[in-house]
């Protein structure tokens, strides 16, 4: 059974750092594009970053480039989002999601998500 | 960045009646492989998003057949043939042909 369990998050002061984790089971991170998507309170969905199956391709939304880093631990089958120099506008629920590109007969799209973890940036 | 524009942003619907949501992209989402890189998701209250439609018109496994997607290029539509109470939520279109991936603003469907 595919499961994605998120941890990390919490309250942090502006300028501070936080690391989000996403533990996957039932599949290997090295076979899928893994993504972070966030949702500010009362707002819509915003894609933040993703990492390709080989771990070498990484992309970020412009507003987090240079501050956030996506990474993974293959041995633990876990995905991470290191967030530095946090700002008030980073306050959001952060979701980890597995994206199928639609090859090998699989349906394309975000089929599996974590439960979300709340990040609050405030003094 | 590709801008996704949804309308309406609020959609009150009587149970049993149809509903339609429009999504327009600032650039064509038609890939060279002939598929449109356009998904539809619904986020029900307190939940993570759920996939409804991929490639613009393919219903995801387990999605009721009252949901359908259509369109190509820059204009797409999600239709619900007969709305049920459980369909309450916020509906998003999302493009994945370009980086960054971008979502529409969301359409809040509510029951009258």
Short mmCIF file of C-alpha atoms in Angstrom, two decimals:
data_model
loop_
_atom_site.label_atom_id
_atom_site.label_comp_id
_atom_site.label_asym_id
_atom_site.label_seq_id
_atom_site.Cartn_x
_atom_site.Cartn_y
_atom_site.Cartn_z
CA UNK A 1 0.00 0.00 0.00
CA UNK A 2 1.30 3.44 -0.95
CA UNK A 3 1.67 5.82 1.96
CA UNK A 4 3.27 9.22 2.39
CA UNK A 5 3.71 10.43 5.95
CA UNK A 6 4.90 13.95 6.60
CA UNK A 7 6.68 15.39 9.63
CA UNK A 8 8.42 18.58 10.62
CA UNK A 9 6.84 21.98 10.46
CA UNK A 10 5.84 24.25 13.29
CA UNK A 11 6.33 27.83 14.39
CA UNK A 12 9.53 29.63 13.39
CA UNK A 13 10.64 33.25 13.52
CA UNK A 14 11.28 35.24 10.34
CA UNK A 15 14.76 34.49 9.09
CA UNK A 16 14.74 31.08 10.72
CA UNK A 17 15.03 27.60 9.25
CA UNK A 18 12.92 24.48 9.20
CA UNK A 19 13.19 21.04 7.63
CA UNK A 20 10.17 19.14 6.39
CA UNK A 21 10.24 15.38 5.90
CA UNK A 22 8.15 13.04 3.81
CA UNK A 23 8.51 9.30 4.42
CA UNK A 24 7.31 7.11 1.58
CA UNK A 25 6.29 3.47 1.70
CA UNK A 26 4.89 1.12 -0.89
CA UNK A 27 7.00 2.63 -3.66
CA UNK A 28 10.51 3.95 -4.30
CA UNK A 29 11.16 7.69 -4.54
CA UNK A 30 13.71 6.92 -7.26
CA UNK A 31 10.90 5.92 -9.63
CA UNK A 32 8.82 9.10 -9.44
CA UNK A 33 8.83 12.88 -9.55
CA UNK A 34 8.33 14.01 -5.98
CA UNK A 35 6.93 17.43 -5.24
CA UNK A 36 6.24 19.95 -2.51
CA UNK A 37 3.05 21.96 -2.87
CA UNK A 38 1.88 24.56 -0.35
CA UNK A 39 -1.33 26.33 0.56
CA UNK A 40 -1.33 29.58 2.48
CA UNK A 41 -4.23 30.01 4.92
CA UNK A 42 -7.44 30.55 2.96
CA UNK A 43 -5.56 30.56 -0.35
CA UNK A 44 -5.09 28.22 -3.30
CA UNK A 45 -2.47 25.63 -4.13
CA UNK A 46 1.06 26.69 -5.05
CA UNK A 47 3.69 24.33 -6.37
CA UNK A 48 7.01 24.85 -4.57
CA UNK A 49 9.63 22.39 -5.79
CA UNK A 50 10.19 18.97 -7.29
CA UNK A 51 12.87 16.36 -7.81
CA UNK A 52 13.16 13.89 -10.64
CA UNK A 53 13.53 10.12 -10.31
CA UNK A 54 17.29 10.22 -10.75
CA UNK A 55 17.66 12.83 -8.05
CA UNK A 56 19.60 15.18 -10.30
CA UNK A 57 16.77 17.27 -11.73
CA UNK A 58 15.44 19.78 -9.23
CA UNK A 59 13.16 22.72 -9.90
CA UNK A 60 11.84 25.51 -7.69
CA UNK A 61 9.27 28.26 -7.87
CA UNK A 62 11.02 31.62 -8.17
CA UNK A 63 9.94 32.86 -4.73
CA UNK A 64 11.89 30.12 -2.91
CA UNK A 65 14.98 29.74 -5.11
CA UNK A 66 18.14 30.13 -3.10
CA UNK A 67 16.25 29.68 0.19
CA UNK A 68 14.68 26.21 -0.10
CA UNK A 69 16.43 22.97 -1.02
CA UNK A 70 14.75 19.71 -1.96
CA UNK A 71 16.65 16.51 -1.26
CA UNK A 72 16.13 12.85 -0.50
CA UNK A 73 17.63 9.93 1.40
CA UNK A 74 17.35 6.84 -0.78
CA UNK A 75 18.12 4.48 2.08
CA UNK A 76 15.25 5.89 4.15
CA UNK A 77 13.05 6.45 1.09
CA UNK A 78 12.39 9.92 2.40
CA UNK A 79 12.07 13.35 0.79
CA UNK A 80 13.05 16.58 2.49
CA UNK A 81 12.52 20.30 2.10
CA UNK A 82 15.12 22.44 3.84
CA UNK A 83 13.69 25.92 4.26
CA UNK A 84 16.07 28.74 5.20
CA UNK A 85 15.61 32.47 5.64
CA UNK A 86 11.88 31.97 6.13
CA UNK A 87 9.47 34.83 5.55
CA UNK A 88 5.92 35.52 6.63
CA UNK A 89 4.66 34.70 3.15
CA UNK A 90 6.04 31.16 3.54
CA UNK A 91 3.36 30.48 6.15
CA UNK A 92 1.32 27.63 4.71
CA UNK A 93 0.29 24.01 4.85
CA UNK A 94 2.95 22.09 2.95
CA UNK A 95 2.03 18.91 1.07
CA UNK A 96 4.35 16.25 -0.29
CA UNK A 97 3.01 14.66 -3.46
CA UNK A 98 3.98 11.87 -5.83
CA UNK A 99 3.51 12.73 -9.49
CA UNK A 100 3.12 10.10 -12.19
CA UNK A 101 4.31 11.34 -15.57
CA UNK A 102 2.02 8.88 -17.32
CA UNK A 103 4.58 6.54 -18.78
CA UNK A 104 4.55 2.74 -18.48
CA UNK A 105 0.76 2.70 -18.56
CA UNK A 106 0.31 4.61 -15.31
CA UNK A 107 -2.24 7.37 -15.08
CA UNK A 108 -0.65 10.82 -15.08
CA UNK A 109 -1.03 13.22 -12.18
CA UNK A 110 -0.68 13.59 -8.43
CA UNK A 111 -2.15 10.32 -7.19
CA UNK A 112 -0.71 10.28 -3.69
CA UNK A 113 -0.27 13.04 -1.16
CA UNK A 114 0.94 13.33 2.38
CA UNK A 115 -1.39 14.60 5.07
CA UNK A 116 0.22 18.03 5.06
CA UNK A 117 2.30 19.83 7.67
CA UNK A 118 1.76 23.41 8.85
CA UNK A 119 4.57 25.94 8.78
CA UNK A 120 3.97 29.23 10.56
CA UNK A 121 6.52 32.02 10.23
CA UNK A 122 5.89 34.67 12.85
CA UNK A 123 7.67 36.60 15.57
CA UNK B 1 5.21 31.32 -16.06
CA UNK B 2 1.99 29.86 -17.45
CA UNK B 3 -1.02 31.56 -15.88
CA UNK B 4 -4.11 29.46 -15.25
CA UNK B 5 -7.41 31.31 -15.00
CA UNK B 6 -10.53 29.62 -13.68
CA UNK B 7 -14.12 30.76 -13.76
CA UNK B 8 -16.32 31.05 -11.90
CA UNK B 9 -14.53 31.32 -8.56
CA UNK B 10 -17.70 30.47 -6.67
CA UNK B 11 -20.29 27.97 -7.86
CA UNK B 12 -23.49 27.36 -5.89
CA UNK B 13 -25.32 24.34 -7.28
CA UNK B 14 -28.57 22.56 -6.45
CA UNK B 15 -28.12 18.79 -5.92
CA UNK B 16 -28.93 16.89 -9.07
CA UNK B 17 -28.14 19.84 -11.30
CA UNK B 18 -25.09 20.05 -13.59
CA UNK B 19 -22.05 22.20 -12.97
CA UNK B 20 -19.30 23.48 -15.21
CA UNK B 21 -15.91 25.07 -14.49
CA UNK B 22 -13.73 26.75 -17.08
CA UNK B 23 -9.94 26.85 -17.06
CA UNK B 24 -7.86 28.88 -19.48
CA UNK B 25 -4.09 28.84 -19.80
CA UNK B 26 -1.85 31.65 -21.03
CA UNK B 27 0.02 29.19 -23.26
CA UNK B 28 -0.97 26.03 -25.07
CA UNK B 29 -0.87 22.89 -22.96
CA UNK B 30 -0.89 20.59 -25.98
CA UNK B 31 2.27 18.51 -25.84
CA UNK B 32 4.02 17.24 -28.95
CA UNK B 33 2.81 13.76 -27.99
CA UNK B 34 -0.77 14.86 -28.64
CA UNK B 35 -1.82 15.00 -25.00
CA UNK B 36 -2.77 18.09 -23.03
CA UNK B 37 -0.78 18.43 -19.80
CA UNK B 38 -3.79 19.57 -17.81
CA UNK B 39 -5.11 17.95 -14.62
CA UNK B 40 -8.17 18.66 -12.50
CA UNK B 41 -8.14 18.23 -8.70
CA UNK B 42 -10.65 18.68 -5.93
CA UNK B 43 -9.74 19.58 -2.38
CA UNK B 44 -12.47 18.66 0.04
CA UNK B 45 -12.59 20.42 3.42
CA UNK B 46 -9.67 19.42 5.64
CA UNK B 47 -8.21 17.03 3.05
CA UNK B 48 -5.29 16.83 0.65
CA UNK B 49 -6.16 17.36 -3.03
CA UNK B 50 -7.53 14.45 -5.06
CA UNK B 51 -6.97 13.82 -8.76
CA UNK B 52 -10.10 13.83 -10.91
CA UNK B 53 -8.95 14.21 -14.52
CA UNK B 54 -5.59 13.96 -16.29
CA UNK B 55 -4.55 14.75 -19.87
CA UNK B 56 -7.48 17.14 -19.90
CA UNK B 57 -10.13 14.47 -20.41
CA UNK B 58 -9.07 11.16 -18.84
CA UNK B 59 -10.96 10.27 -15.69
CA UNK B 60 -8.70 8.95 -12.93
CA UNK B 61 -9.39 5.53 -11.44
CA UNK B 62 -12.21 5.53 -8.94
CA UNK B 63 -13.61 8.87 -10.02
CA UNK B 64 -17.38 8.74 -10.60
CA UNK B 65 -18.43 8.96 -14.25
CA UNK B 66 -20.49 12.08 -13.53
CA UNK B 67 -17.15 13.93 -13.78
CA UNK B 68 -15.82 14.68 -17.24
CA UNK B 69 -13.13 16.91 -18.71
CA UNK B 70 -12.84 18.40 -22.15
CA UNK B 71 -10.84 20.94 -24.12
CA UNK B 72 -7.48 21.32 -25.76
CA UNK B 73 -4.73 23.88 -26.16
CA UNK B 74 -5.66 26.75 -23.89
CA UNK B 75 -9.34 26.18 -23.06
CA UNK B 76 -10.56 23.42 -20.78
CA UNK B 77 -13.76 22.54 -18.96
CA UNK B 78 -14.64 20.31 -16.03
CA UNK B 79 -18.25 19.21 -15.96
CA UNK B 80 -20.24 17.45 -13.29
CA UNK B 81 -23.40 15.99 -14.81
CA UNK B 82 -25.39 15.78 -11.57
CA UNK B 83 -23.91 17.37 -8.49
CA UNK B 84 -24.09 15.47 -5.22
CA UNK B 85 -23.58 16.78 -1.69
CA UNK B 86 -20.21 15.00 -1.45
CA UNK B 87 -18.88 17.09 -4.37
CA UNK B 88 -18.49 20.14 -2.12
CA UNK B 89 -14.94 21.42 -2.25
CA UNK B 90 -12.51 23.59 -4.16
CA UNK B 91 -11.69 22.54 -7.71
CA UNK B 92 -8.33 23.35 -9.27
CA UNK B 93 -6.91 22.97 -12.74
CA UNK B 94 -3.15 22.47 -12.99
CA UNK B 95 -0.71 22.58 -15.87
CA UNK B 96 2.46 20.51 -15.97
CA UNK B 97 3.77 21.27 -19.44
CA UNK B 98 6.03 24.01 -18.12
CA UNK B 99 8.09 24.80 -15.06
CA UNK B 100 6.94 26.06 -12.66
CA UNK B 101 3.87 23.87 -12.43
CA UNK B 102 0.95 26.23 -11.90
CA UNK B 103 -2.57 25.92 -10.56
CA UNK B 104 -5.70 27.92 -11.24
CA UNK B 105 -7.08 30.08 -8.41
CA UNK B 106 -9.63 27.44 -7.48
CA UNK B 107 -13.41 27.26 -7.83
CA UNK B 108 -15.41 26.78 -4.65
CA UNK B 109 -18.40 24.52 -5.28
CA UNK B 110 -21.14 24.75 -2.68
CA UNK B 111 -24.53 23.20 -2.37
CA UNK B 112 -27.54 25.51 -2.51
#
